[in-house]
Coordinates of C-alpha atoms in Angstrom, one line a residue:
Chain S
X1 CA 0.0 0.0 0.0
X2 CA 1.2 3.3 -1.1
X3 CA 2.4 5.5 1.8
X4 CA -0.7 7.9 0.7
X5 CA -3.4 5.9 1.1
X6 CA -4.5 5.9 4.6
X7 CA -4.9 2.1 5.9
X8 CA -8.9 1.6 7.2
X9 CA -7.5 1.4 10.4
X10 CA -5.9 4.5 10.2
X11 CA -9.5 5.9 9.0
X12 CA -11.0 4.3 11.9
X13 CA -8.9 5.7 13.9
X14 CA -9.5 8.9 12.7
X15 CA -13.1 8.8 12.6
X16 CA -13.2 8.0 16.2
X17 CA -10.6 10.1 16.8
X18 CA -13.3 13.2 15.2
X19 CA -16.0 11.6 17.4
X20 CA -14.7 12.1 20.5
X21 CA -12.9 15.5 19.8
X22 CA -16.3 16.5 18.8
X23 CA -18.1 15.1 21.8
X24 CA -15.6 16.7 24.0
X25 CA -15.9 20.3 22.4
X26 CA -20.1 19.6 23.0
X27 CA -19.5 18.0 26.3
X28 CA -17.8 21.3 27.3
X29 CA -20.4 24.0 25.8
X30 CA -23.3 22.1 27.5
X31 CA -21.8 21.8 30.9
X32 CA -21.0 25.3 30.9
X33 CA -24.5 26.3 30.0
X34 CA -25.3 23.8 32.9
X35 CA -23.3 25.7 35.2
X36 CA -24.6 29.3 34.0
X37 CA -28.1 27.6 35.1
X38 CA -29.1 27.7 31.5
X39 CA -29.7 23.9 31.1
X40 CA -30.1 20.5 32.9
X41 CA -29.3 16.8 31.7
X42 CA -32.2 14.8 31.7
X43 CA -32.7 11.5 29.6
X44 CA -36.6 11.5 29.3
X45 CA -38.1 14.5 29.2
X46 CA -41.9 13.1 30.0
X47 CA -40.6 12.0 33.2
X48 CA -39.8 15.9 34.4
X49 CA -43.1 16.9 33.0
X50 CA -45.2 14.2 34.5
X51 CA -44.2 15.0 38.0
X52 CA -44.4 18.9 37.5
X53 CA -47.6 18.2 35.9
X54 CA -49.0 16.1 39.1
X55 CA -47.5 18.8 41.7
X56 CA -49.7 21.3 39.9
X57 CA -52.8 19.1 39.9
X58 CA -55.4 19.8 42.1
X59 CA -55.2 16.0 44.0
X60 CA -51.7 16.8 44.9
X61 CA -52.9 20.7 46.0
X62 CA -55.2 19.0 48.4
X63 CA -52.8 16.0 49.2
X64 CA -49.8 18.3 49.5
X65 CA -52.0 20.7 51.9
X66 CA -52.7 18.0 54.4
X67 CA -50.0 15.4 54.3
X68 CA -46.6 17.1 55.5
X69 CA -43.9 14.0 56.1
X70 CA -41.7 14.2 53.7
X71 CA -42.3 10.3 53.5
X72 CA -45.6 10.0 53.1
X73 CA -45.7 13.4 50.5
X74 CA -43.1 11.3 48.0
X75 CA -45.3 8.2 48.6
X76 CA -48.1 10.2 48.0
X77 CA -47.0 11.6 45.3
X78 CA -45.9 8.1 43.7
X79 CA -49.7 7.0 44.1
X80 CA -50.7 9.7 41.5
X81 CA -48.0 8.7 39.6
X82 CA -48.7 5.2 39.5
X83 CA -53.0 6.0 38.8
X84 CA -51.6 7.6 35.9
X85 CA -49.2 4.8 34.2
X86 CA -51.9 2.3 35.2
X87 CA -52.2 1.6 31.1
X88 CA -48.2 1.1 31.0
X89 CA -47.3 -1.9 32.2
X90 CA -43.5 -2.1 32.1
X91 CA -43.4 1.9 33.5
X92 CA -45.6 0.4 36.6
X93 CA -43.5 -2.3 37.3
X94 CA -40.6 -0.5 37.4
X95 CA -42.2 2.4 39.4
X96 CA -43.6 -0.4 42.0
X97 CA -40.4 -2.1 42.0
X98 CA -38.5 1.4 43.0
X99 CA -40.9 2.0 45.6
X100 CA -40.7 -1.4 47.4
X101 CA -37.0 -1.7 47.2
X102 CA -36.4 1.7 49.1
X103 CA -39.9 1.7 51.1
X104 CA -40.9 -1.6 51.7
X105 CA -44.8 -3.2 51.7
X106 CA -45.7 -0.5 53.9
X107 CA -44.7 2.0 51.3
X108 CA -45.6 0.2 48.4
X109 CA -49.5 -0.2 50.4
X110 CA -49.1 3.8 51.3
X111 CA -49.0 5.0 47.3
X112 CA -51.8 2.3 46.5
X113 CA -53.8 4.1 48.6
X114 CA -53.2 7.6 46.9
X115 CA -53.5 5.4 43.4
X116 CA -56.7 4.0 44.2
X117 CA -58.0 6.8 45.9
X118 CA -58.7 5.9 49.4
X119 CA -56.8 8.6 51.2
X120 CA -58.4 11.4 48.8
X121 CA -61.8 9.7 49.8
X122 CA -61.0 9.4 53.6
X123 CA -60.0 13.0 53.3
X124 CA -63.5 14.1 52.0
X125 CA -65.0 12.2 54.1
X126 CA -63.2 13.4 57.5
X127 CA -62.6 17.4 56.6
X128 CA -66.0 18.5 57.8
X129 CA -66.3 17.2 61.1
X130 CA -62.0 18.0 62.1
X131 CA -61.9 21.6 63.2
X132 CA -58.1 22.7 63.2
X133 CA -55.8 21.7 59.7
X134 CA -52.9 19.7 61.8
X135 CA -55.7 17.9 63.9
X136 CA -56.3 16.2 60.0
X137 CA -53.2 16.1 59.0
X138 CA -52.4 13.9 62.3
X139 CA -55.4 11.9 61.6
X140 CA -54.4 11.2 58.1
X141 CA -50.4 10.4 58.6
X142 CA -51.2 7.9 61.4
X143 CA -53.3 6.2 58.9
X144 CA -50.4 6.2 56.8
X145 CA -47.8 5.7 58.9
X146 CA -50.1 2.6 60.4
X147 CA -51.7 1.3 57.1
X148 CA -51.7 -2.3 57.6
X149 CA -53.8 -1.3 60.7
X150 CA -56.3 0.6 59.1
X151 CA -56.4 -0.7 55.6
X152 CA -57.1 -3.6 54.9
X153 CA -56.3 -4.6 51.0
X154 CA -58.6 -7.6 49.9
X155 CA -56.7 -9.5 47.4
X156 CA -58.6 -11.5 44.6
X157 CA -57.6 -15.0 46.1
X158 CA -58.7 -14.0 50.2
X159 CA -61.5 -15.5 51.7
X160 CA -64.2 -14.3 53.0
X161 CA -65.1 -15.7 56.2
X162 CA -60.8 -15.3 57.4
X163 CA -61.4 -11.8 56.4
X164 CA -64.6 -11.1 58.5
X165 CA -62.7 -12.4 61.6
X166 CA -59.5 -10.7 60.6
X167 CA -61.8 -7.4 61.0
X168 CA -63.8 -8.6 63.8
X169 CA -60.8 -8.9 65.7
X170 CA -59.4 -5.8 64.5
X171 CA -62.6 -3.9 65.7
X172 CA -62.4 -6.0 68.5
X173 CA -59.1 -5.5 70.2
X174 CA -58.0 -2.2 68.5
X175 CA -61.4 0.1 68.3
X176 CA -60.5 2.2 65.9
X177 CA -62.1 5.4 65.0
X178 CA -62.1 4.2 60.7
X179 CA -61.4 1.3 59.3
X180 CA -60.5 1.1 55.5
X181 CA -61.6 -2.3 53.2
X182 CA -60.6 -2.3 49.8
X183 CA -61.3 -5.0 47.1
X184 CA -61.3 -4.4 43.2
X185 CA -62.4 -6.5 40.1
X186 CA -63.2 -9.8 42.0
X187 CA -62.3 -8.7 45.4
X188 CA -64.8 -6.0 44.9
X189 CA -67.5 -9.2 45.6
X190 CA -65.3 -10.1 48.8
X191 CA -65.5 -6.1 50.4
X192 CA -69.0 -6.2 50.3
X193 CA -70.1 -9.3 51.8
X194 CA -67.5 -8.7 54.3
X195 CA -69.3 -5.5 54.9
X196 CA -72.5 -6.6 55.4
X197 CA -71.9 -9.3 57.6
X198 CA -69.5 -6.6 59.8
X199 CA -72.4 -4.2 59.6
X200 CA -74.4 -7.0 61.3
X201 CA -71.5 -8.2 64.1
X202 CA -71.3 -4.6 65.1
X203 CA -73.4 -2.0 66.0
X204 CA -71.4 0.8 66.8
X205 CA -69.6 0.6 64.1
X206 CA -71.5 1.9 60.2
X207 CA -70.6 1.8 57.1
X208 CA -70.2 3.9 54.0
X209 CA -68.7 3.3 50.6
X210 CA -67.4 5.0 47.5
X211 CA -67.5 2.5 44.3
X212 CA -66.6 2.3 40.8
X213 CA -68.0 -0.6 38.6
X214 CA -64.4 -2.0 39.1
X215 CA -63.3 -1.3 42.8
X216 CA -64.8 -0.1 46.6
X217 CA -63.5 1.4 49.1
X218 CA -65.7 0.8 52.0
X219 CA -65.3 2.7 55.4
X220 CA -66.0 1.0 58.4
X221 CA -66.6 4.3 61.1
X222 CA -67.0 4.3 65.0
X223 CA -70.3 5.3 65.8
X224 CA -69.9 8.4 68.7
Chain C
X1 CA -34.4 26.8 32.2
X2 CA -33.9 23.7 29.6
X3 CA -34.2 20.5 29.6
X4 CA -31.5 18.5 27.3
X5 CA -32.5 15.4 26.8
X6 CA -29.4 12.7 26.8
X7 CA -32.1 10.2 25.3
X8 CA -30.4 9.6 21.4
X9 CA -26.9 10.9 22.7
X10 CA -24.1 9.0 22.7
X11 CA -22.3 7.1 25.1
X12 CA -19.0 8.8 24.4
X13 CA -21.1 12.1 25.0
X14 CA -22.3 11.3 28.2
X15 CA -19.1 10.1 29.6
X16 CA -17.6 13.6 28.3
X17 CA -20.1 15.4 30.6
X18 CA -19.7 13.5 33.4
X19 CA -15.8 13.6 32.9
X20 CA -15.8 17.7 33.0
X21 CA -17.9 17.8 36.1
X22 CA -15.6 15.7 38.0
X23 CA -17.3 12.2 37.3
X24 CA -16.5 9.2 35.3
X25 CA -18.1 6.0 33.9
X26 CA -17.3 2.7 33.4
X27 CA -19.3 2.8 30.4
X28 CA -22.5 1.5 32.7
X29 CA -22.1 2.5 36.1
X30 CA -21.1 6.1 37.3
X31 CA -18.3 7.1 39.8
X32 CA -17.3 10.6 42.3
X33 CA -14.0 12.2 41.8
X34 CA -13.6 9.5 44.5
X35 CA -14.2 6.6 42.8
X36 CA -17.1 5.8 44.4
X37 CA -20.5 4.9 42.9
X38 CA -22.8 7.5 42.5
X39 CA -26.1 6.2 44.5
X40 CA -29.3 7.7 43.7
X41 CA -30.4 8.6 47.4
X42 CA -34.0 8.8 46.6
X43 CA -34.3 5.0 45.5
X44 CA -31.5 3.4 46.8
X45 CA -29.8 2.1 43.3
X46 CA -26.5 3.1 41.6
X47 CA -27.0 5.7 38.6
X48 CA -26.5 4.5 35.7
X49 CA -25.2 6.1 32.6
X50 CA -28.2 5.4 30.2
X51 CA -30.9 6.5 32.4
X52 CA -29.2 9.5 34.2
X53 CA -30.5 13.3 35.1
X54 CA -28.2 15.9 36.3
X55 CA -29.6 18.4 38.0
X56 CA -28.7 21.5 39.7
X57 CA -27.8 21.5 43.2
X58 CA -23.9 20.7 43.4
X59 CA -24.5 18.9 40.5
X60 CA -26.6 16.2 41.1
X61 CA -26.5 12.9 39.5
X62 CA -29.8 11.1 39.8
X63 CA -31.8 8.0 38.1
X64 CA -34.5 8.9 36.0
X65 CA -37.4 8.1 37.5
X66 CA -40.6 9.8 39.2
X67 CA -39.6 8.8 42.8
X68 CA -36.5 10.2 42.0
X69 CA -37.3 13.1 40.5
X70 CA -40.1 14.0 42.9
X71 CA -37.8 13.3 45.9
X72 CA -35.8 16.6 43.9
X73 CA -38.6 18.5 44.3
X74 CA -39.8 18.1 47.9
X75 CA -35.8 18.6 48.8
X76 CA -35.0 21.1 46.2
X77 CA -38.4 23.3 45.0
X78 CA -39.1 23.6 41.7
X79 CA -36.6 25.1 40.4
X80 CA -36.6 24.4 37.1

């Protein structure tokens, strides 16, 4: 070969060579536009915009107004998020996934509750007879902070007779002021016979309910 | 303020960035002028370099996600 003509290595090398001069001269007017607070790096742009977009909804307004651990605001917040990719399976997942590795069941139970809109409801529900804002925001973060205690998650494969003791003796030993059921698609049919044979058991205790043709959210309230 | 999106950039690119703000990359994972692993705080999980955000806030280097990202918000206010 003719000491002219450039070997293909030799072009190889120089094309890579031009690559990576070039990303360095980009790499240098981008990071100093980042540091003049003129850009930021992101790799998926909806992600930004779905979260700004939630923060400015009016769930999160009334969420964000009541619920003030940073904890339970992020897990909150993740609830919205995760109503909203309900139709995106592999986003879900993932979310879910993020949320149980750095917040456990607890966590995970916490932003179902915002996704499936129990804590909006319970909100609704409790606002006109709590006088002072923090007395509802305590009210609502120790049902948070406690949810196993006060919600109970009916799962498509529980039975229905183990549940009703499971809330009998919940009502039982614990007396709480509210107690949460929630069943949807076939666990909807669980939640309300559980209901009605609770509504039976006990008398100080009645019932209300907010349903879509898929789920229910039944509250299970102490009767002053 | 901007957002660039990294999305259809380069690896060689990213690294570049990451290099001039103190950071490097082992081509997956990415590492402090220490040589330790970047962690995302907000999720527990190493960053990695094809699903990264850099945000202000001495230059933070975060996963992209929502719990992530809205973890930046409560901490930081909107401020982009």
């Amino acid at each position: 070969m003719s000491d002219d003509i450039p070997s293909n290595s030799d072009v190889l090398a120089g094309i890579t060579k031009g690559l990576l001069e070039h990303a360095e001269e980009k790499a240098m007017a981008w990071v100093e536009r980042f540091r003049n607070h003129e850009i930021i790096f992101i790799e998926d742009p909806c992600t930004i915009d779905r979260v700004k977009r939630q923060r400015k909804g009016p769930e999160w307004k009334m969420l964000g107004e009541v619920i003030k651990d940073r904890k339970l605001r992020l897990l909150a917040q993740m609830g919205l998020t995760l109503r909203e990719l309900e139709n995106d399976q592999e986003k879900t997942r993932s979310l879910r996934s993020k949320i149980h590795h750095r917040y456990g069941r607890d966590g995970l139970h916490i932003a179902e509750a915002v996704q499936n809109n129990i804590i909006s409801n319970f909100i609704g529900l409790e606002s006109p007879y709590i006088g002072e804002p923090v007395d509802l925001t305590n009210r609502v973060e120790k049902l948070l902070n406690d949810i196993e205690k006060y919600i109970v998650f009916i799962g498509p494969d529980d039975k229905g007779d183990v549940l009703v003791r499971r809330v009998s003796i919940r009502l039982d030993a614990d007396v709480p002021d509210t107690l949460i059921l929630f069943g949807a698609y076939k666990a909807k049919r669980v939640a309300i016979s559980v209901r009605s044979k609770i509504e039976k058991a006990f008398s100080s205790y009645a019932t209300s309910s907010v349903e879509t043709k898929i789920k229910i959210i039944i509250f299970i309230n102490k009767l002053n | 303020m901007e957002m660039l999106s990294l999305k259809n950039e380069p690896i060689e690119l990213r690294v570049a960035i990451l290099k001039k703000m103190g950071y490097s990359s082992d081509g997956t994972f990415i590492f402090d002028s220490n040589g330790k692993m970047v962690v995302d705080p907000y999720v527990d999980e190493a960053v990695r370099i094809d699903n990264m955000v850099i945000l202000h806030g001495s230059e933070i280097v975060l996963d992209s996600n929502p719990l992530s990202l809205a973890g930046y918000f409560e901490d930081h206010g909107e401020v982009f």
